[in-house]
PDB file of C-alpha atoms in Angstrom:
ATOM      1  CA  UNK I   1       0.000   0.000   0.000  1.00 80.00           C
ATOM      2  CA  UNK I   2       1.309   3.439  -0.924  1.00 83.00           C
ATOM      3  CA  UNK I   3       1.839   5.429   2.259  1.00 90.00           C
ATOM      4  CA  UNK I   4       3.642   8.517   3.444  1.00 95.00           C
ATOM      5  CA  UNK I   5       4.598   8.804   7.103  1.00 96.00           C
ATOM      6  CA  UNK I   6       5.882  12.002   8.697  1.00 97.00           C
ATOM      7  CA  UNK I   7       7.571  12.683  11.982  1.00 97.00           C
ATOM      8  CA  UNK I   8       7.379  14.304  14.369  1.00 97.00           C
ATOM      9  CA  UNK I   9       3.654  14.983  14.421  1.00 96.00           C
ATOM     10  CA  UNK I  10       4.300  18.356  16.005  1.00 96.00           C
ATOM     11  CA  UNK I  11       7.308  20.427  16.974  1.00 97.00           C
ATOM     12  CA  UNK I  12       7.899  23.600  18.965  1.00 98.00           C
ATOM     13  CA  UNK I  13      11.126  25.553  18.529  1.00 98.00           C
ATOM     14  CA  UNK I  14      12.461  28.963  19.435  1.00 98.00           C
ATOM     15  CA  UNK I  15      12.794  31.650  16.810  1.00 98.00           C
ATOM     16  CA  UNK I  16      16.194  31.538  15.145  1.00 97.00           C
ATOM     17  CA  UNK I  17      16.753  27.822  15.744  1.00 98.00           C
ATOM     18  CA  UNK I  18      17.041  25.171  13.044  1.00 98.00           C
ATOM     19  CA  UNK I  19      14.873  22.097  12.728  1.00 98.00           C
ATOM     20  CA  UNK I  20      14.532  19.004  10.572  1.00 98.00           C
ATOM     21  CA  UNK I  21      11.320  17.250   9.621  1.00 98.00           C
ATOM     22  CA  UNK I  22      11.251  13.655   8.437  1.00 98.00           C
ATOM     23  CA  UNK I  23       9.272  11.800   5.787  1.00 98.00           C
ATOM     24  CA  UNK I  24       9.280   8.073   4.993  1.00 98.00           C
ATOM     25  CA  UNK I  25       7.339   6.633   2.100  1.00 96.00           C
ATOM     26  CA  UNK I  26       6.439   3.291   0.591  1.00 94.00           C
ATOM     27  CA  UNK I  27       5.197   4.609  -2.756  1.00 89.00           C
ATOM     28  CA  UNK I  28       6.319   2.532  -5.706  1.00 86.00           C
ATOM     29  CA  UNK I  29       7.254   3.083  -8.456  1.00 88.00           C
ATOM     30  CA  UNK I  30       8.454   6.450  -7.283  1.00 89.00           C
ATOM     31  CA  UNK I  31       8.134   9.542  -9.423  1.00 89.00           C
ATOM     32  CA  UNK I  32       8.677  12.609  -7.284  1.00 92.00           C
ATOM     33  CA  UNK I  33       8.490  13.944  -3.739  1.00 95.00           C
ATOM     34  CA  UNK I  34       7.227  17.353  -2.744  1.00 95.00           C
ATOM     35  CA  UNK I  35       7.216  19.381   0.422  1.00 97.00           C
ATOM     36  CA  UNK I  36       4.386  21.829   0.965  1.00 96.00           C
ATOM     37  CA  UNK I  37       3.788  24.471   3.609  1.00 97.00           C
ATOM     38  CA  UNK I  38       0.188  24.915   4.705  1.00 95.00           C
ATOM     39  CA  UNK I  39      -0.772  27.846   6.882  1.00 94.00           C
ATOM     40  CA  UNK I  40      -3.885  27.421   9.010  1.00 91.00           C
ATOM     41  CA  UNK I  41      -7.011  27.826   6.900  1.00 89.00           C
ATOM     42  CA  UNK I  42      -5.069  28.162   3.649  1.00 92.00           C
ATOM     43  CA  UNK I  43      -4.157  25.888   0.782  1.00 93.00           C
ATOM     44  CA  UNK I  44      -0.749  24.185   0.541  1.00 94.00           C
ATOM     45  CA  UNK I  45       2.115  26.105  -1.048  1.00 94.00           C
ATOM     46  CA  UNK I  46       4.903  24.215  -2.783  1.00 93.00           C
ATOM     47  CA  UNK I  47       8.386  24.481  -1.252  1.00 96.00           C
ATOM     48  CA  UNK I  48      10.357  21.894  -3.218  1.00 95.00           C
ATOM     49  CA  UNK I  49       9.836  19.144  -5.758  1.00 93.00           C
ATOM     50  CA  UNK I  50      12.449  16.403  -6.215  1.00 94.00           C
ATOM     51  CA  UNK I  51      12.562  13.627  -8.769  1.00 91.00           C
ATOM     52  CA  UNK I  52      14.359  10.295  -8.444  1.00 86.00           C
ATOM     53  CA  UNK I  53      17.725  11.639  -9.571  1.00 90.00           C
ATOM     54  CA  UNK I  54      17.794  14.612  -7.198  1.00 92.00           C
ATOM     55  CA  UNK I  55      19.015  14.226  -3.620  1.00 94.00           C
ATOM     56  CA  UNK I  56      18.843  17.797  -2.420  1.00 97.00           C
ATOM     57  CA  UNK I  57      17.001  20.961  -3.286  1.00 96.00           C
ATOM     58  CA  UNK I  58      16.884  24.334  -1.583  1.00 97.00           C
ATOM     59  CA  UNK I  59      14.361  27.128  -1.503  1.00 96.00           C
ATOM     60  CA  UNK I  60      15.670  29.967   0.622  1.00 97.00           C
ATOM     61  CA  UNK I  61      15.923  28.766   4.210  1.00 98.00           C
ATOM     62  CA  UNK I  62      14.300  25.448   3.306  1.00 98.00           C
ATOM     63  CA  UNK I  63      16.471  22.528   2.193  1.00 98.00           C
ATOM     64  CA  UNK I  64      14.971  19.180   1.272  1.00 98.00           C
ATOM     65  CA  UNK I  65      16.905  15.954   0.899  1.00 98.00           C
ATOM     66  CA  UNK I  66      15.876  12.713  -0.730  1.00 97.00           C
ATOM     67  CA  UNK I  67      17.302   9.206  -0.372  1.00 95.00           C
ATOM     68  CA  UNK I  68      15.445   7.127  -2.925  1.00 92.00           C
ATOM     69  CA  UNK I  69      17.198   3.946  -1.791  1.00 92.00           C
ATOM     70  CA  UNK I  70      15.919   4.159   1.779  1.00 95.00           C
ATOM     71  CA  UNK I  71      12.750   6.009   0.711  1.00 95.00           C
ATOM     72  CA  UNK I  72      13.356   8.834   3.119  1.00 97.00           C
ATOM     73  CA  UNK I  73      13.246  12.586   2.819  1.00 98.00           C
ATOM     74  CA  UNK I  74      13.900  15.425   5.197  1.00 98.00           C
ATOM     75  CA  UNK I  75      13.095  19.117   5.244  1.00 98.00           C
ATOM     76  CA  UNK I  76      15.585  21.310   7.067  1.00 98.00           C
ATOM     77  CA  UNK I  77      14.565  24.809   8.102  1.00 98.00           C
ATOM     78  CA  UNK I  78      17.375  27.190   8.920  1.00 98.00           C
ATOM     79  CA  UNK I  79      17.138  30.191  11.239  1.00 98.00           C
ATOM     80  CA  UNK I  80      13.431  29.755  11.854  1.00 97.00           C
ATOM     81  CA  UNK I  81      11.083  32.716  11.854  1.00 97.00           C
ATOM     82  CA  UNK I  82       7.684  33.188  13.458  1.00 97.00           C
ATOM     83  CA  UNK I  83       6.130  33.034   9.997  1.00 97.00           C
ATOM     84  CA  UNK I  84       7.438  29.486   9.608  1.00 98.00           C
ATOM     85  CA  UNK I  85       4.719  28.330  12.001  1.00 98.00           C
ATOM     86  CA  UNK I  86       2.567  26.091   9.811  1.00 97.00           C
ATOM     87  CA  UNK I  87       1.927  22.496   8.827  1.00 96.00           C
ATOM     88  CA  UNK I  88       4.568  20.955   6.568  1.00 98.00           C
ATOM     89  CA  UNK I  89       3.292  18.221   4.331  1.00 97.00           C
ATOM     90  CA  UNK I  90       5.320  15.597   2.502  1.00 97.00           C
ATOM     91  CA  UNK I  91       3.657  14.433  -0.715  1.00 95.00           C
ATOM     92  CA  UNK I  92       4.768  11.618  -2.999  1.00 94.00           C
ATOM     93  CA  UNK I  93       3.701  10.880  -6.535  1.00 91.00           C
ATOM     94  CA  UNK I  94       3.906   7.460  -8.171  1.00 86.00           C
ATOM     95  CA  UNK I  95       5.334   7.113 -11.657  1.00 80.00           C
ATOM     96  CA  UNK I  96       2.649   6.997 -14.303  1.00 73.00           C
ATOM     97  CA  UNK I  97      -0.009   8.511 -12.090  1.00 67.00           C
ATOM     98  CA  UNK I  98      -1.228  12.002 -11.394  1.00 67.00           C
ATOM     99  CA  UNK I  99      -2.529  11.268  -7.909  1.00 76.00           C
ATOM    100  CA  UNK I 100      -0.561  12.657  -4.969  1.00 87.00           C
ATOM    101  CA  UNK I 101      -0.166  10.682  -1.753  1.00 90.00           C
ATOM    102  CA  UNK I 102      -0.160  13.013   1.228  1.00 92.00           C
ATOM    103  CA  UNK I 103       1.424  12.619   4.614  1.00 94.00           C
ATOM    104  CA  UNK I 104      -0.457  13.903   7.646  1.00 92.00           C
ATOM    105  CA  UNK I 105       1.989  16.726   8.081  1.00 95.00           C
ATOM    106  CA  UNK I 106       4.172  18.050  10.859  1.00 97.00           C
ATOM    107  CA  UNK I 107       2.816  21.036  12.736  1.00 96.00           C
ATOM    108  CA  UNK I 108       5.634  23.447  13.471  1.00 98.00           C
ATOM    109  CA  UNK I 109       5.258  26.208  16.030  1.00 98.00           C
ATOM    110  CA  UNK I 110       7.979  28.832  16.226  1.00 98.00           C
ATOM    111  CA  UNK I 111       7.903  30.931  19.371  1.00 96.00           C
ATOM    112  CA  UNK I 112       9.741  34.092  20.327  1.00 94.00           C
TER     113      UNK I 112
ATOM    114  CA  UNK B   1       2.492  32.894 -11.719  1.00 70.00           C
ATOM    115  CA  UNK B   2       0.337  29.775 -11.348  1.00 83.00           C
ATOM    116  CA  UNK B   3      -2.376  31.307  -9.216  1.00 91.00           C
ATOM    117  CA  UNK B   4      -5.464  29.307  -8.328  1.00 95.00           C
ATOM    118  CA  UNK B   5      -8.447  31.190  -6.959  1.00 95.00           C
ATOM    119  CA  UNK B   6     -11.098  29.397  -4.940  1.00 96.00           C
ATOM    120  CA  UNK B   7     -14.411  30.964  -4.041  1.00 96.00           C
ATOM    121  CA  UNK B   8     -16.044  31.308  -1.588  1.00 97.00           C
ATOM    122  CA  UNK B   9     -13.447  31.047   1.160  1.00 96.00           C
ATOM    123  CA  UNK B  10     -16.083  30.368   3.755  1.00 96.00           C
ATOM    124  CA  UNK B  11     -19.726  29.359   3.620  1.00 96.00           C
ATOM    125  CA  UNK B  12     -22.239  28.606   6.333  1.00 96.00           C
ATOM    126  CA  UNK B  13     -25.610  27.217   5.353  1.00 94.00           C
ATOM    127  CA  UNK B  14     -28.526  25.210   6.578  1.00 95.00           C
ATOM    128  CA  UNK B  15     -28.798  21.471   6.279  1.00 96.00           C
ATOM    129  CA  UNK B  16     -30.434  20.398   3.028  1.00 95.00           C
ATOM    130  CA  UNK B  17     -29.169  23.220   0.856  1.00 95.00           C
ATOM    131  CA  UNK B  18     -26.751  22.852  -2.034  1.00 96.00           C
ATOM    132  CA  UNK B  19     -23.462  24.705  -2.105  1.00 97.00           C
ATOM    133  CA  UNK B  20     -21.319  25.487  -5.129  1.00 97.00           C
ATOM    134  CA  UNK B  21     -17.554  26.063  -4.852  1.00 97.00           C
ATOM    135  CA  UNK B  22     -15.579  27.522  -7.738  1.00 97.00           C
ATOM    136  CA  UNK B  23     -11.959  26.894  -8.608  1.00 96.00           C
ATOM    137  CA  UNK B  24     -10.250  29.067 -11.210  1.00 95.00           C
ATOM    138  CA  UNK B  25      -6.756  29.030 -12.644  1.00 94.00           C
ATOM    139  CA  UNK B  26      -6.044  32.718 -13.168  1.00 94.00           C
ATOM    140  CA  UNK B  27      -2.889  32.783 -15.264  1.00 91.00           C
ATOM    141  CA  UNK B  28      -2.636  29.348 -16.836  1.00 91.00           C
ATOM    142  CA  UNK B  29      -4.774  26.713 -18.487  1.00 91.00           C
ATOM    143  CA  UNK B  30      -5.442  23.702 -16.304  1.00 90.00           C
ATOM    144  CA  UNK B  31      -5.799  20.447 -18.164  1.00 86.00           C
ATOM    145  CA  UNK B  32      -6.642  18.694 -14.927  1.00 90.00           C
ATOM    146  CA  UNK B  33      -8.208  19.883 -11.707  1.00 93.00           C
ATOM    147  CA  UNK B  34      -8.427  18.034  -8.432  1.00 94.00           C
ATOM    148  CA  UNK B  35     -10.796  18.331  -5.489  1.00 96.00           C
ATOM    149  CA  UNK B  36      -9.675  17.460  -1.977  1.00 96.00           C
ATOM    150  CA  UNK B  37     -11.290  17.330   1.415  1.00 96.00           C
ATOM    151  CA  UNK B  38      -9.397  17.930   4.641  1.00 94.00           C
ATOM    152  CA  UNK B  39     -10.602  17.271   8.158  1.00 91.00           C
ATOM    153  CA  UNK B  40      -8.900  18.951  11.141  1.00 86.00           C
ATOM    154  CA  UNK B  41      -5.342  17.707  11.698  1.00 82.00           C
ATOM    155  CA  UNK B  42      -5.692  15.224   8.847  1.00 87.00           C
ATOM    156  CA  UNK B  43      -4.041  15.054   5.465  1.00 87.00           C
ATOM    157  CA  UNK B  44      -5.742  16.076   2.260  1.00 91.00           C
ATOM    158  CA  UNK B  45      -7.938  13.343   0.838  1.00 92.00           C
ATOM    159  CA  UNK B  46      -8.487  13.281  -2.908  1.00 93.00           C
ATOM    160  CA  UNK B  47     -12.164  13.257  -3.777  1.00 95.00           C
ATOM    161  CA  UNK B  48     -12.115  13.442  -7.557  1.00 94.00           C
ATOM    162  CA  UNK B  49     -10.068  14.291 -10.620  1.00 92.00           C
ATOM    163  CA  UNK B  50     -11.573  16.233 -13.482  1.00 91.00           C
ATOM    164  CA  UNK B  51     -10.375  16.892 -16.993  1.00 87.00           C
ATOM    165  CA  UNK B  52     -11.825  19.675 -19.091  1.00 83.00           C
ATOM    166  CA  UNK B  53     -14.817  18.532 -21.091  1.00 81.00           C
ATOM    167  CA  UNK B  54     -15.092  15.067 -19.633  1.00 84.00           C
ATOM    168  CA  UNK B  55     -16.684  13.411 -16.633  1.00 87.00           C
ATOM    169  CA  UNK B  56     -14.854  13.522 -13.341  1.00 91.00           C
ATOM    170  CA  UNK B  57     -13.212  10.428 -11.908  1.00 92.00           C
ATOM    171  CA  UNK B  58     -14.233   9.900  -8.292  1.00 95.00           C
ATOM    172  CA  UNK B  59     -12.204   8.171  -5.609  1.00 93.00           C
ATOM    173  CA  UNK B  60     -13.621   5.115  -3.926  1.00 92.00           C
ATOM    174  CA  UNK B  61     -16.198   6.030  -1.316  1.00 93.00           C
ATOM    175  CA  UNK B  62     -16.990   9.457  -2.746  1.00 94.00           C
ATOM    176  CA  UNK B  63     -20.601   9.768  -3.885  1.00 94.00           C
ATOM    177  CA  UNK B  64     -20.675  11.283  -7.347  1.00 92.00           C
ATOM    178  CA  UNK B  65     -24.329  12.246  -7.013  1.00 94.00           C
ATOM    179  CA  UNK B  66     -23.574  14.056  -3.782  1.00 96.00           C
ATOM    180  CA  UNK B  67     -20.493  15.883  -4.984  1.00 97.00           C
ATOM    181  CA  UNK B  68     -21.153  17.145  -8.497  1.00 96.00           C
ATOM    182  CA  UNK B  69     -18.088  18.282 -10.410  1.00 94.00           C
ATOM    183  CA  UNK B  70     -18.154  20.322 -13.590  1.00 90.00           C
ATOM    184  CA  UNK B  71     -15.011  21.240 -15.524  1.00 88.00           C
ATOM    185  CA  UNK B  72     -16.478  23.265 -18.357  1.00 82.00           C
ATOM    186  CA  UNK B  73     -13.362  25.162 -19.370  1.00 89.00           C
ATOM    187  CA  UNK B  74      -9.596  25.024 -19.007  1.00 90.00           C
ATOM    188  CA  UNK B  75      -9.736  27.638 -16.259  1.00 93.00           C
ATOM    189  CA  UNK B  76     -12.813  26.733 -14.240  1.00 94.00           C
ATOM    190  CA  UNK B  77     -14.017  23.755 -12.259  1.00 94.00           C
ATOM    191  CA  UNK B  78     -16.923  23.723  -9.829  1.00 95.00           C
ATOM    192  CA  UNK B  79     -17.827  21.400  -6.970  1.00 97.00           C
ATOM    193  CA  UNK B  80     -21.455  21.346  -5.869  1.00 97.00           C
ATOM    194  CA  UNK B  81     -22.278  19.700  -2.572  1.00 97.00           C
ATOM    195  CA  UNK B  82     -25.901  18.705  -2.979  1.00 96.00           C
ATOM    196  CA  UNK B  83     -28.328  18.485  -0.083  1.00 95.00           C
ATOM    197  CA  UNK B  84     -25.529  19.195   2.365  1.00 95.00           C
ATOM    198  CA  UNK B  85     -25.654  17.782   5.892  1.00 95.00           C
ATOM    199  CA  UNK B  86     -23.549  18.524   8.989  1.00 95.00           C
ATOM    200  CA  UNK B  87     -21.236  15.586   8.237  1.00 94.00           C
ATOM    201  CA  UNK B  88     -20.289  17.328   4.976  1.00 96.00           C
ATOM    202  CA  UNK B  89     -18.746  20.167   6.980  1.00 96.00           C
ATOM    203  CA  UNK B  90     -15.082  20.233   6.089  1.00 96.00           C
ATOM    204  CA  UNK B  91     -12.300  22.169   4.368  1.00 96.00           C
ATOM    205  CA  UNK B  92     -12.493  21.677   0.604  1.00 97.00           C
ATOM    206  CA  UNK B  93      -9.407  22.457  -1.480  1.00 97.00           C
ATOM    207  CA  UNK B  94      -8.980  22.425  -5.236  1.00 96.00           C
ATOM    208  CA  UNK B  95      -5.804  22.225  -7.235  1.00 95.00           C
ATOM    209  CA  UNK B  96      -5.054  22.792 -10.890  1.00 93.00           C
ATOM    210  CA  UNK B  97      -2.382  21.193 -13.031  1.00 89.00           C
ATOM    211  CA  UNK B  98      -0.758  22.381 -16.248  1.00 85.00           C
ATOM    212  CA  UNK B  99       1.855  19.648 -16.395  1.00 80.00           C
ATOM    213  CA  UNK B 100       2.948  16.336 -14.848  1.00 73.00           C
ATOM    214  CA  UNK B 101       4.914  17.905 -11.993  1.00 74.00           C
ATOM    215  CA  UNK B 102       2.690  20.902 -11.461  1.00 80.00           C
ATOM    216  CA  UNK B 103      -0.190  21.009  -9.027  1.00 87.00           C
ATOM    217  CA  UNK B 104      -1.148  24.424  -7.720  1.00 92.00           C
ATOM    218  CA  UNK B 105      -3.563  24.683  -4.825  1.00 94.00           C
ATOM    219  CA  UNK B 106      -6.315  27.131  -4.083  1.00 95.00           C
ATOM    220  CA  UNK B 107      -6.769  28.582  -0.615  1.00 94.00           C
ATOM    221  CA  UNK B 108      -9.641  26.297   0.257  1.00 96.00           C
ATOM    222  CA  UNK B 109     -13.288  26.703   1.225  1.00 97.00           C
ATOM    223  CA  UNK B 110     -14.416  26.204   4.797  1.00 96.00           C
ATOM    224  CA  UNK B 111     -17.895  24.675   4.599  1.00 97.00           C
ATOM    225  CA  UNK B 112     -20.041  24.621   7.711  1.00 96.00           C
ATOM    226  CA  UNK B 113     -23.466  23.011   7.610  1.00 95.00           C
ATOM    227  CA  UNK B 114     -25.789  23.854  10.483  1.00 93.00           C
TER     228      UNK B 114
END
């Protein structure tokens, strides 16, 4: 069964600190992995998209990594800001399909 | 670029009424649009996939007569929740795609049925 598991479920950090969110998946055959940021009451916004051949991609203070062999990805946030408080969702797409398989997300709270 | 507008953002209505939600791609043509439902602290659940000019494909367990989807043009898809009941209260999100890696999300519609 195609699944995407994220950890931790929630995380609280102080402003300015770094953090890393984890994503494990069992989707096969793999096509691509995306990280989205979803603010409360808003739609998801794409942060990064990685295909099989990519193992890292950055978008400002966000850096995603992908290990297609172990089927793991991480999202590293550097120098967190209050505006980073949101749900971060890992999404995997299977090759040949358009459907996205969503993780439940990690809720990040950045406090001052 | 790649802006998806969803309207309304919030709707509150009485049980038994029908509610229409619009999803528009503002600056691109969307060959495929998707409708999702999200319950609190849960992941997005795909309800249906629609391609312009053809019937929508519904996910297992989603009643097609309850959730009517129309994708009449390359920039507009609508979801109508017919005879809505309190259990239909949820956050509905659309997305639009203009390519295999692209899926751009709207800001969602919070539906509350009294």
